[in-house]
Short mmCIF file of C-alpha atoms and ligand atoms in Angstrom, two decimals:
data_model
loop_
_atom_site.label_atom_id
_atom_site.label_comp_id
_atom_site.label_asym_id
_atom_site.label_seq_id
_atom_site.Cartn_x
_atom_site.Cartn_y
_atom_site.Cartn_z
CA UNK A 23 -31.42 34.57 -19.70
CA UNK A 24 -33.92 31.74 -19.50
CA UNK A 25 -35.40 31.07 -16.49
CA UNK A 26 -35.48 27.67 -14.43
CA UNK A 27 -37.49 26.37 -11.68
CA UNK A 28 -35.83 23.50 -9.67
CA UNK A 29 -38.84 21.94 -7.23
CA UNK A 30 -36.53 20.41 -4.56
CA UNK A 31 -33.59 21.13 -3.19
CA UNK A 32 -32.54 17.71 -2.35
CA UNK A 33 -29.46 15.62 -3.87
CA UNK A 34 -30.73 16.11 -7.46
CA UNK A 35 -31.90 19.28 -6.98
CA UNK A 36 -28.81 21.22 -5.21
CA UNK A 37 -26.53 19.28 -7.69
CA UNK A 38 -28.38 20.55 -10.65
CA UNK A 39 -28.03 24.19 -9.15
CA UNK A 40 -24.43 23.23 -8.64
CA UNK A 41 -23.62 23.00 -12.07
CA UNK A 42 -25.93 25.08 -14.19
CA UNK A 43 -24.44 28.49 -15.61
CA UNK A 44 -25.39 31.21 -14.12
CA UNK A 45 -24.96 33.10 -17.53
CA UNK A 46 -27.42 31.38 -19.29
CA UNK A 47 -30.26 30.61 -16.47
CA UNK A 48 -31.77 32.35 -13.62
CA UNK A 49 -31.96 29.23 -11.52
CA UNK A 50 -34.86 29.45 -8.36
CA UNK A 51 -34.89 26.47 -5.92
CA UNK A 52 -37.96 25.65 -4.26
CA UNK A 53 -37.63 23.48 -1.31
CA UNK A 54 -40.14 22.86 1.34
CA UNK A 55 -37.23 21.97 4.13
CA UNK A 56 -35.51 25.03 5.83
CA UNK A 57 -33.32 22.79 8.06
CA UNK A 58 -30.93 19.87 7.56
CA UNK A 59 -32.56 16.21 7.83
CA UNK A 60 -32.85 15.46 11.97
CA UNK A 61 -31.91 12.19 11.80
CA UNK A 62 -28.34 11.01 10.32
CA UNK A 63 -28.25 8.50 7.88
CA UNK A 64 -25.90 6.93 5.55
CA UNK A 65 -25.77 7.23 1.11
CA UNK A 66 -23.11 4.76 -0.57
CA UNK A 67 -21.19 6.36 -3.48
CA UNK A 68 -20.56 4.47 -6.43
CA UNK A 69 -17.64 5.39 -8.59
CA UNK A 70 -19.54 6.95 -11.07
CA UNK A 71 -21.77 8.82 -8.84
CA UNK A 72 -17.95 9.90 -6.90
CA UNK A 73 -17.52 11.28 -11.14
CA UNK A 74 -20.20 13.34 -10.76
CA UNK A 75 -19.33 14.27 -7.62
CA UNK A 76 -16.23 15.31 -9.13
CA UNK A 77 -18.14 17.64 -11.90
CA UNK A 78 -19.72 19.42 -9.15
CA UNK A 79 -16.21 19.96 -7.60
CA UNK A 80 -17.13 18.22 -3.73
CA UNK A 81 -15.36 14.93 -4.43
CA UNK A 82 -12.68 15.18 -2.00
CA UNK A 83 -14.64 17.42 0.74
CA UNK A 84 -16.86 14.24 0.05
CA UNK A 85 -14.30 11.83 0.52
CA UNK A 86 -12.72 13.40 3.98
CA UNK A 87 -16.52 13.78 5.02
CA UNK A 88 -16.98 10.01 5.03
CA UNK A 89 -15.26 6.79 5.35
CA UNK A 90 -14.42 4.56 2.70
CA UNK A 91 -14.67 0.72 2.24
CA UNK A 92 -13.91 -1.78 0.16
CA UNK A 93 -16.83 -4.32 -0.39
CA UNK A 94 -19.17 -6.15 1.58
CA UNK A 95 -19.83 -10.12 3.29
CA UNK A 96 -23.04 -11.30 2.39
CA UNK A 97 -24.34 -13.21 5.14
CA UNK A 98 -26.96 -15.77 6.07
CA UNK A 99 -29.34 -14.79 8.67
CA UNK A 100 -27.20 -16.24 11.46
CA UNK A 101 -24.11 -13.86 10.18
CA UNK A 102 -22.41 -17.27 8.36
CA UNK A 103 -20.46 -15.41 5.31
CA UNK A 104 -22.47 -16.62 1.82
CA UNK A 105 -19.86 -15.08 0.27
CA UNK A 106 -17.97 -11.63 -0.05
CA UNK A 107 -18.42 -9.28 -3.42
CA UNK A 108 -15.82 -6.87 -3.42
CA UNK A 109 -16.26 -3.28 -4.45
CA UNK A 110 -13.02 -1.15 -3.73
CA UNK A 111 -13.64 2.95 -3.32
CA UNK A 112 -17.14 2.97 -2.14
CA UNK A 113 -17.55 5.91 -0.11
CA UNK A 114 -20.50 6.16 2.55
CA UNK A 115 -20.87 9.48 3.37
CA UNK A 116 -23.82 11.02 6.02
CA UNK A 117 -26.66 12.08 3.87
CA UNK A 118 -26.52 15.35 6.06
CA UNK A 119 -22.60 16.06 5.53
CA UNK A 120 -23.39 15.04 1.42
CA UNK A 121 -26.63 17.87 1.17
CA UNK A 122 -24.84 20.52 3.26
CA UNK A 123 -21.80 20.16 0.68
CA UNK A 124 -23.80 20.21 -2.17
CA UNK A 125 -25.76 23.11 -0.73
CA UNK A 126 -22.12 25.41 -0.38
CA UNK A 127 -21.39 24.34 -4.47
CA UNK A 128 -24.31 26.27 -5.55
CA UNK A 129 -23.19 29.82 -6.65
CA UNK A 130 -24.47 33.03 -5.59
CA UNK A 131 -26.77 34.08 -8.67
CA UNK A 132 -29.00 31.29 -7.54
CA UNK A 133 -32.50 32.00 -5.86
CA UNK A 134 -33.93 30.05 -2.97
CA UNK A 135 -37.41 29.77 -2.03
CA UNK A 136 -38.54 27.90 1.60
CA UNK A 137 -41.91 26.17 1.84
CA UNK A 138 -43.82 23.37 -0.11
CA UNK A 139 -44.61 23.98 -4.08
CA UNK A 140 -48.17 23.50 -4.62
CA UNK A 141 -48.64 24.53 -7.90
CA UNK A 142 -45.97 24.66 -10.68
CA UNK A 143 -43.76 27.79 -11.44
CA UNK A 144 -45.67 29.18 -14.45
CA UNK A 145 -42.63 30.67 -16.75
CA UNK A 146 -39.69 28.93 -18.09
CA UNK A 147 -38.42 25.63 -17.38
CA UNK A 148 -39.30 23.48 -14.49
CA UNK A 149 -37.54 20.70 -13.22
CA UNK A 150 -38.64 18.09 -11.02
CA UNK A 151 -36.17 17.23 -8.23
CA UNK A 152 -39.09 16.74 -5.69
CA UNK A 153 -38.79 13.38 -5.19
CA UNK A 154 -40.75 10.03 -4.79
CA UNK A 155 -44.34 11.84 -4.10
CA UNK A 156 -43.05 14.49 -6.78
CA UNK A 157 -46.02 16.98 -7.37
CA UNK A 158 -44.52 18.26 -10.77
CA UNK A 159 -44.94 14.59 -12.12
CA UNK A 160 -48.16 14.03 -10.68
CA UNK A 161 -49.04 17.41 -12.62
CA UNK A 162 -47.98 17.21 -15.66
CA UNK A 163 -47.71 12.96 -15.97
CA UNK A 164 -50.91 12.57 -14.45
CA UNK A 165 -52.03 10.38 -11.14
CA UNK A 166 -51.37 7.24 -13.01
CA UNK A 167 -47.57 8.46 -12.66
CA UNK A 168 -48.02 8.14 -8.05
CA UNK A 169 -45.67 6.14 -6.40
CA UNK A 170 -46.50 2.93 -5.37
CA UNK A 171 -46.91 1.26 -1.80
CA UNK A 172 -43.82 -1.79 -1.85
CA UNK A 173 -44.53 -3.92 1.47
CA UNK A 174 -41.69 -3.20 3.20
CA UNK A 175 -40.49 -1.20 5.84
CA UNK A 176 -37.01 0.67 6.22
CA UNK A 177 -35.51 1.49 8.99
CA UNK A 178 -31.52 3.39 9.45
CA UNK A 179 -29.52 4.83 11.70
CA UNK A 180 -26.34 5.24 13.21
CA UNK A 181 -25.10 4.19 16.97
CA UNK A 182 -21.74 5.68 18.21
CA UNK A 183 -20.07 2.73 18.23
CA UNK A 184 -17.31 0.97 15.71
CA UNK A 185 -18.77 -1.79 13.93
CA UNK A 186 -19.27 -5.17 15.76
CA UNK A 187 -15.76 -7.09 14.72
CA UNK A 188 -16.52 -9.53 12.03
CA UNK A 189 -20.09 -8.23 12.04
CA UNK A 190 -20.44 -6.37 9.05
CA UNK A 191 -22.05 -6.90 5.71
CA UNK A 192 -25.47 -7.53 4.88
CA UNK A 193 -27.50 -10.04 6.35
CA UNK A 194 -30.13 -11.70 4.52
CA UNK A 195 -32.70 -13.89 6.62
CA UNK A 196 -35.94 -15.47 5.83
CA UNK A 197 -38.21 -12.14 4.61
CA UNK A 198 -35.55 -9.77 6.48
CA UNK A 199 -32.37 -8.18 5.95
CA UNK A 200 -30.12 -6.31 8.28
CA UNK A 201 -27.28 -3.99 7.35
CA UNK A 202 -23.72 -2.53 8.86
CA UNK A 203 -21.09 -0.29 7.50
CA UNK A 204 -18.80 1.95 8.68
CA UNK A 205 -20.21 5.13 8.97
CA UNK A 206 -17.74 8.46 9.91
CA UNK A 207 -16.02 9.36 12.65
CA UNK A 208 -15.73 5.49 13.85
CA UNK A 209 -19.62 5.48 14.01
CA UNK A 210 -21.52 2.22 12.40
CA UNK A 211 -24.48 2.50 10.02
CA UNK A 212 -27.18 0.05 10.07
CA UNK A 213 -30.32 -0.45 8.31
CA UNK A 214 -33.23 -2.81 8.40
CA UNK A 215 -35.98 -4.14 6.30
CA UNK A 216 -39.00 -6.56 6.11
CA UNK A 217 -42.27 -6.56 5.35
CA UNK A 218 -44.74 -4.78 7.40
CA UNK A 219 -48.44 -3.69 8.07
CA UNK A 220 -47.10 -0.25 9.79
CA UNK A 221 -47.69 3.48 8.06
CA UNK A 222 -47.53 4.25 5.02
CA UNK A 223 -47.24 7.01 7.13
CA UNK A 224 -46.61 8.77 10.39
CA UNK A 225 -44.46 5.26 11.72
CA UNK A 226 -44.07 6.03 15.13
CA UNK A 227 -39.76 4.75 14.96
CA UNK A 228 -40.42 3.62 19.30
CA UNK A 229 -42.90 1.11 17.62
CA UNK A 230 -40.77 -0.11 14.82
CA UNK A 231 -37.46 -0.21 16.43
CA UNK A 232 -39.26 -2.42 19.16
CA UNK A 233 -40.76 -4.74 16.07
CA UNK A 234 -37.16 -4.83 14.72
CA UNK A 235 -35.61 -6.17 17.74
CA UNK A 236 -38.50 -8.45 18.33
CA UNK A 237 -38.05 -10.35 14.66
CA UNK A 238 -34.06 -9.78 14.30
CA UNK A 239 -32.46 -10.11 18.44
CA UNK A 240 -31.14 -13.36 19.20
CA UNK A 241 -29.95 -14.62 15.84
CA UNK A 242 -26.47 -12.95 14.96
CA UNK A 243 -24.09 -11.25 17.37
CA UNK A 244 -23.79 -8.39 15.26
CA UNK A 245 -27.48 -7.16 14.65
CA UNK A 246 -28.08 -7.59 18.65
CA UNK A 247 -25.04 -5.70 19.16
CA UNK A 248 -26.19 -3.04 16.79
CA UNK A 249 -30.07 -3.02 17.76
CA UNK A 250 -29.01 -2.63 21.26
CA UNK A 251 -27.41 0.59 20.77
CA UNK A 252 -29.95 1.87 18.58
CA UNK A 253 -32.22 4.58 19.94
CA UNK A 254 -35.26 6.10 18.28
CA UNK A 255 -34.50 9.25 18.39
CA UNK A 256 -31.15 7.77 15.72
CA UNK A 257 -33.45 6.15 14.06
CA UNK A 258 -35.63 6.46 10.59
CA UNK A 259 -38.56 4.59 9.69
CA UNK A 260 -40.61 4.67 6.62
CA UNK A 261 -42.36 2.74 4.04
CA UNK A 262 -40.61 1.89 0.89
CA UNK A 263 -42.21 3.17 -2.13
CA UNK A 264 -41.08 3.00 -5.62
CA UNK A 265 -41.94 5.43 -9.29
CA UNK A 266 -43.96 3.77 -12.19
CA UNK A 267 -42.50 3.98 -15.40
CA UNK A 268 -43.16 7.57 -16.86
CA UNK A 269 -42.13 6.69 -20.28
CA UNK A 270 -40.45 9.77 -20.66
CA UNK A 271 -38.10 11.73 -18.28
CA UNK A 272 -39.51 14.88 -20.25
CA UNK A 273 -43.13 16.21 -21.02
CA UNK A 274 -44.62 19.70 -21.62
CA UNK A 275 -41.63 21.88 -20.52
CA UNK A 276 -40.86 20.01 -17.36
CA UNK A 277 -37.92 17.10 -16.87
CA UNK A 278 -37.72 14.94 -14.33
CA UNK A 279 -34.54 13.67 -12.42
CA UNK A 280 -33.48 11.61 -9.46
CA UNK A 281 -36.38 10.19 -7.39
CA UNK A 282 -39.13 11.63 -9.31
CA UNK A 283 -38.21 9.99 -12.37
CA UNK A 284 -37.08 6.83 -11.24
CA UNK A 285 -37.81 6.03 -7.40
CA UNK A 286 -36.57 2.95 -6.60
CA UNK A 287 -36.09 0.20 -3.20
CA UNK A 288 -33.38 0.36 -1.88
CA UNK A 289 -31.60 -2.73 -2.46
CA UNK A 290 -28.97 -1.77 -4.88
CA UNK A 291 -27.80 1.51 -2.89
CA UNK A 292 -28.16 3.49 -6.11
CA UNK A 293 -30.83 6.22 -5.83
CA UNK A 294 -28.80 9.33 -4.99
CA UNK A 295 -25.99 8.26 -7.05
CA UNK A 296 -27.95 7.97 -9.78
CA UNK A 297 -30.04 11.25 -8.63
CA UNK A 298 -26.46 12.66 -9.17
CA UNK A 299 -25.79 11.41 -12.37
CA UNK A 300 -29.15 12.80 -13.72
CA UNK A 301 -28.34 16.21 -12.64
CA UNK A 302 -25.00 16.40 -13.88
CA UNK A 303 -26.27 15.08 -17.52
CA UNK A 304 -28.75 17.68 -17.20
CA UNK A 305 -26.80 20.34 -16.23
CA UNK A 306 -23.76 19.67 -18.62
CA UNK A 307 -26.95 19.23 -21.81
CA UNK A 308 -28.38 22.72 -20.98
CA UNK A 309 -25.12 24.53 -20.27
CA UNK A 310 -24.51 23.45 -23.94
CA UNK A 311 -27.37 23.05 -26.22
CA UNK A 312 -30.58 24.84 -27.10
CA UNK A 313 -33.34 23.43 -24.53
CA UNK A 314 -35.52 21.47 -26.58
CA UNK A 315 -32.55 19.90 -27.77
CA UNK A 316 -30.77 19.19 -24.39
CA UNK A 317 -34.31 17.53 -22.56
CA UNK A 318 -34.54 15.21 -26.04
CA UNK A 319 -30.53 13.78 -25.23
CA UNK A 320 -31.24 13.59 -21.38
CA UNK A 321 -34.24 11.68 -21.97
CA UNK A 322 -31.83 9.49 -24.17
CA UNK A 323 -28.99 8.93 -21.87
CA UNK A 324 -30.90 8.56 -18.69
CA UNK A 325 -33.71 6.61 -19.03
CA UNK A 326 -33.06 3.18 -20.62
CA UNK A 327 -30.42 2.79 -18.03
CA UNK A 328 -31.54 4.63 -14.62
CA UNK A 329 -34.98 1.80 -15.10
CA UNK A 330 -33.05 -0.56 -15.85
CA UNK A 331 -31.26 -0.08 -12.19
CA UNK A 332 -34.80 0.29 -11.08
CA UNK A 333 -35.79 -2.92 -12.25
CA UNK A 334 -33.17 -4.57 -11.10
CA UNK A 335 -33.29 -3.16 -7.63
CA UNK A 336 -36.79 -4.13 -7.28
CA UNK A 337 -35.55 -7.63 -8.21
CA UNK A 338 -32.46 -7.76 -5.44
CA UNK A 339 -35.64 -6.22 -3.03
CA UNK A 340 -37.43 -9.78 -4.05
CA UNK A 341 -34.13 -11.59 -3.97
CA UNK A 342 -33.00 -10.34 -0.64
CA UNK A 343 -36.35 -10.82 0.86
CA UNK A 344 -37.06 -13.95 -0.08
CA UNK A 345 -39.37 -16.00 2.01
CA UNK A 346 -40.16 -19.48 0.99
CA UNK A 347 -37.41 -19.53 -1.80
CA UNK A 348 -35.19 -18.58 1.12
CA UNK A 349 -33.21 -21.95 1.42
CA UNK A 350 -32.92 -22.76 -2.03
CA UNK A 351 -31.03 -18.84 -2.45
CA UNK A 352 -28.85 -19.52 0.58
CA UNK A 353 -27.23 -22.77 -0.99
CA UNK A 354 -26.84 -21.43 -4.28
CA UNK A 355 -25.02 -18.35 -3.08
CA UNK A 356 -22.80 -20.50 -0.71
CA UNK A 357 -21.97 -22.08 -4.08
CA UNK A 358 -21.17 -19.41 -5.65
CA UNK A 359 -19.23 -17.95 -2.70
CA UNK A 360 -17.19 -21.67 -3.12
CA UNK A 361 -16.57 -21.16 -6.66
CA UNK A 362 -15.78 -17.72 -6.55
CA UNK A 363 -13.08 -18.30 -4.04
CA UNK A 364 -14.70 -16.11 -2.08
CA UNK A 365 -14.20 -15.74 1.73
CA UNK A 366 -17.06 -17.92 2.56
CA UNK A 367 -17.40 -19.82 6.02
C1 FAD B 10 -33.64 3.05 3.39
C2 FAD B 10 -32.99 3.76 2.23
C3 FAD B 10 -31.62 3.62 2.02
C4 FAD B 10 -30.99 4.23 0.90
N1 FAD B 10 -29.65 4.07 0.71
C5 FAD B 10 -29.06 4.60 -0.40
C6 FAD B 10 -27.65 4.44 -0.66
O1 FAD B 10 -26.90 3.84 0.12
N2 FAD B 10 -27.12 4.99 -1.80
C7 FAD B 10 -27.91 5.66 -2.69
O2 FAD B 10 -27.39 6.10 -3.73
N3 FAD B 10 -29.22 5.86 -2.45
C8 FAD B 10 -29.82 5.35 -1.35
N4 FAD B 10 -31.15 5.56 -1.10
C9 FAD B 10 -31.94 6.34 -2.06
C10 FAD B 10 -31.79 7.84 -1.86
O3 FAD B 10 -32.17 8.20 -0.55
C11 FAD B 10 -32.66 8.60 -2.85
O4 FAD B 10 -32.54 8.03 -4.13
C12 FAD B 10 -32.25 10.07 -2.93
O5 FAD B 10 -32.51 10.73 -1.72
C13 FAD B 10 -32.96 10.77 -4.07
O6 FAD B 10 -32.60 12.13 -4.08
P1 FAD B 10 -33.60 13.18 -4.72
O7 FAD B 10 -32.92 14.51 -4.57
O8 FAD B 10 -34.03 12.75 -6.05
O9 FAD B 10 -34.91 13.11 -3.81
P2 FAD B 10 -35.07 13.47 -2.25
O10 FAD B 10 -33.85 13.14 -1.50
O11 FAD B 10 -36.36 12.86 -1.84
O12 FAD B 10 -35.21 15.05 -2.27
C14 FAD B 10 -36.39 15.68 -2.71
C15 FAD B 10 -36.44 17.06 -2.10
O13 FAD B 10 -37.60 17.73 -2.59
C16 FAD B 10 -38.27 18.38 -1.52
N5 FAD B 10 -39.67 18.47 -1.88
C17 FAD B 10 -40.55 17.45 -2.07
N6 FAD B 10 -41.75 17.91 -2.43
C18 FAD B 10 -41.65 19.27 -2.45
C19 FAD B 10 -42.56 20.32 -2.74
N7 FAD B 10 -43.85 20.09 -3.08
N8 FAD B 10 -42.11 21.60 -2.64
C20 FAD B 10 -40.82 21.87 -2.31
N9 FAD B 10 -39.91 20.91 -2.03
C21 FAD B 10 -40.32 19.62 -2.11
C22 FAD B 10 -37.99 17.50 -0.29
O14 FAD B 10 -38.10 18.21 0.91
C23 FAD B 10 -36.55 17.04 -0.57
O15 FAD B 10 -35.60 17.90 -0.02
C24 FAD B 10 -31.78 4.99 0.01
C25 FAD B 10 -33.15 5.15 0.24
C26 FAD B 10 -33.77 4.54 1.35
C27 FAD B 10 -35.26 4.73 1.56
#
């Protein structure tokens, strides 16, 4: 039996554990967390990222877990609809209920090791699942491969409230954005960003929530419903950061996959599905081929297109954030909202 070293046992990680064979590795994962994430927060799932879902056999746990919608109004910074892109079986699911799920799928055989990886597992295969600050890329791809500062600031959280009636969608304002979904259980997720001096780290969230409501209160019902029900100790704040192209999502007996090969903003809601995809290509490669082999055709399928998402999220990050340029995007997407038919007004 080959052994394999997962560092991280977040999305990428637990899925990966999920779906190797226990017959042909002796899978250890390494994760630094003993405890679920404190504060609750919200992952959409794409219907390819519900497939691999599927593989790991938590689809419909998944889908009773969470609450499904069917698109999204994209609005102006007053909450006017630009227009409304439609997206049926999107499933938002609590990033909590999603880990704990994935955690159950992983079968017995599997080791588990608390506490932070400082240096790399020695013997067999490692892969990195450690995400954005991943130390097995910084290793082995060098500190040219460290994630880079973006200027914004994130904040999320959920308030135990539906959402505001005709208040959700995305809001996109001059150099801000606001967000709100459904989230379970009737609840509504929100999430906020801009660009900011605070962190990179140790944000105290009292101090950002405050800054929030200080740039975002007073201009749509919604958000000043939502901020008003937000409390810090709901709340998450942090820096955006983003991965540098690696050139390869393999290198010296180590892979790469979700967040530490291709951290991305936040903008196109795609980093833990596509975290999922990764580990499910992985999974299904080495359950199948010789190693060598199986690294060589993940590289293949995964790369091209998980930077191309990261590309283009970066872009809807500069798109969605627009500051002087702001105008000139609202009335072209009111057009297209008009062409489209859209539900615009
Ligand atoms: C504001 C915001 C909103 C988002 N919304 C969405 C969304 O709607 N949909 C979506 O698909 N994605 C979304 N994402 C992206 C998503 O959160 C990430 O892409 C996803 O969490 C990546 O999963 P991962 O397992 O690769 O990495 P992580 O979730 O970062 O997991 C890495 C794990 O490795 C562990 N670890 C790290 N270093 C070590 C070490 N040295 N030793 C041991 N363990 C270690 C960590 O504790 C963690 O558990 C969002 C991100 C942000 C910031």
């Amino acid at each position: 039996m080959d052994a394999l070293s997962v560092v991280g046992g977040g999305i990428a990680g637990l899925a990966l554990a999920a779906c190797l064979d226990p017959r042909r590795f002796q899978v250890t994962v390494h994760e630094r967390r003993n405890e679920p994430p404190q504060v609750e927060t919200s992952l959409a799932m794409w219907p390819e990222a519900q497939q691999a879902l599927d593989e790991v056999g938590i689809l419909p746990a998944v889908r009773a877990a969470g609450s499904v919608f069917g698109g999204m109004a994209l609005r102006d910074g007053s909450g006017a609809v630009l227009f409304t892109a439609r997206a049926p079986g999107i499933i938002g699911v609590s990033r909590a209920d999603l880990l704990r799920l994935l955690d159950a799928a992983v079968p017995a055989p599997v080791a588990r090791a608390y506490g932070p990886v400082a240096s790399l597992p020695r013997s067999g295969l490692v892969v990195g699942a450690d995400g954005v600050h991943s130390i097995v890329r910084r290793r082995l791809w060098g500190e040219r491969s460290r994630a880079r500062l973006s200027p914004y600031l994130a904040l999320r959280g959920i308030i135990d409230e539906p959402v505001p009636p005709g208040g959700g969608g995305e809001y996109w304002g001059r150099g801000q954005l606001f967000g709100i979904t459904p989230a379970s259980r009737g609840r509504t997720y929100w999430y906020a960003s801009y660009r900011s001096g605070l962190g990179p780290g140790g944000i105290d969230v009292g101090e950002a929530l405050a800054l929030t409501r200080a740039r975002l209160s007073g201009r749509a019902a919604g958000i000043d419903r939502v901020l008003a029900a937000a409390t810090p100790g709901q709340t998450l704040a942090q820096r955006v950061w983003t991965v540098p192209f690696p050139g390869s999502y393999q290198r010296n007996g180590a892979v790469l996959v979700g967040d530490a090969a291709h951290g991305m903003t936040p903008n196109l809601g795609r980093g833990a599905c596509e975290a999922l995809i990764d580990a499910v290509t992985l999974a299904g490669l080495l359950n199948s081929r010789p190693v060598p082999e199986a690294l060589r055709a993940y590289n293949r399928r995964r790369l091209l297109r998980s930077q191309a998402l990261r590309v283009a999220s970066s872009a809807m990050a500069r798109l969605a954030l627009a500051e002087t340029a702001q105008p000139l995007r609202d009335g072209l997407l009111r057009l297209t909202g008009r062409r489209g038919g859209a539900a615009a007004g």
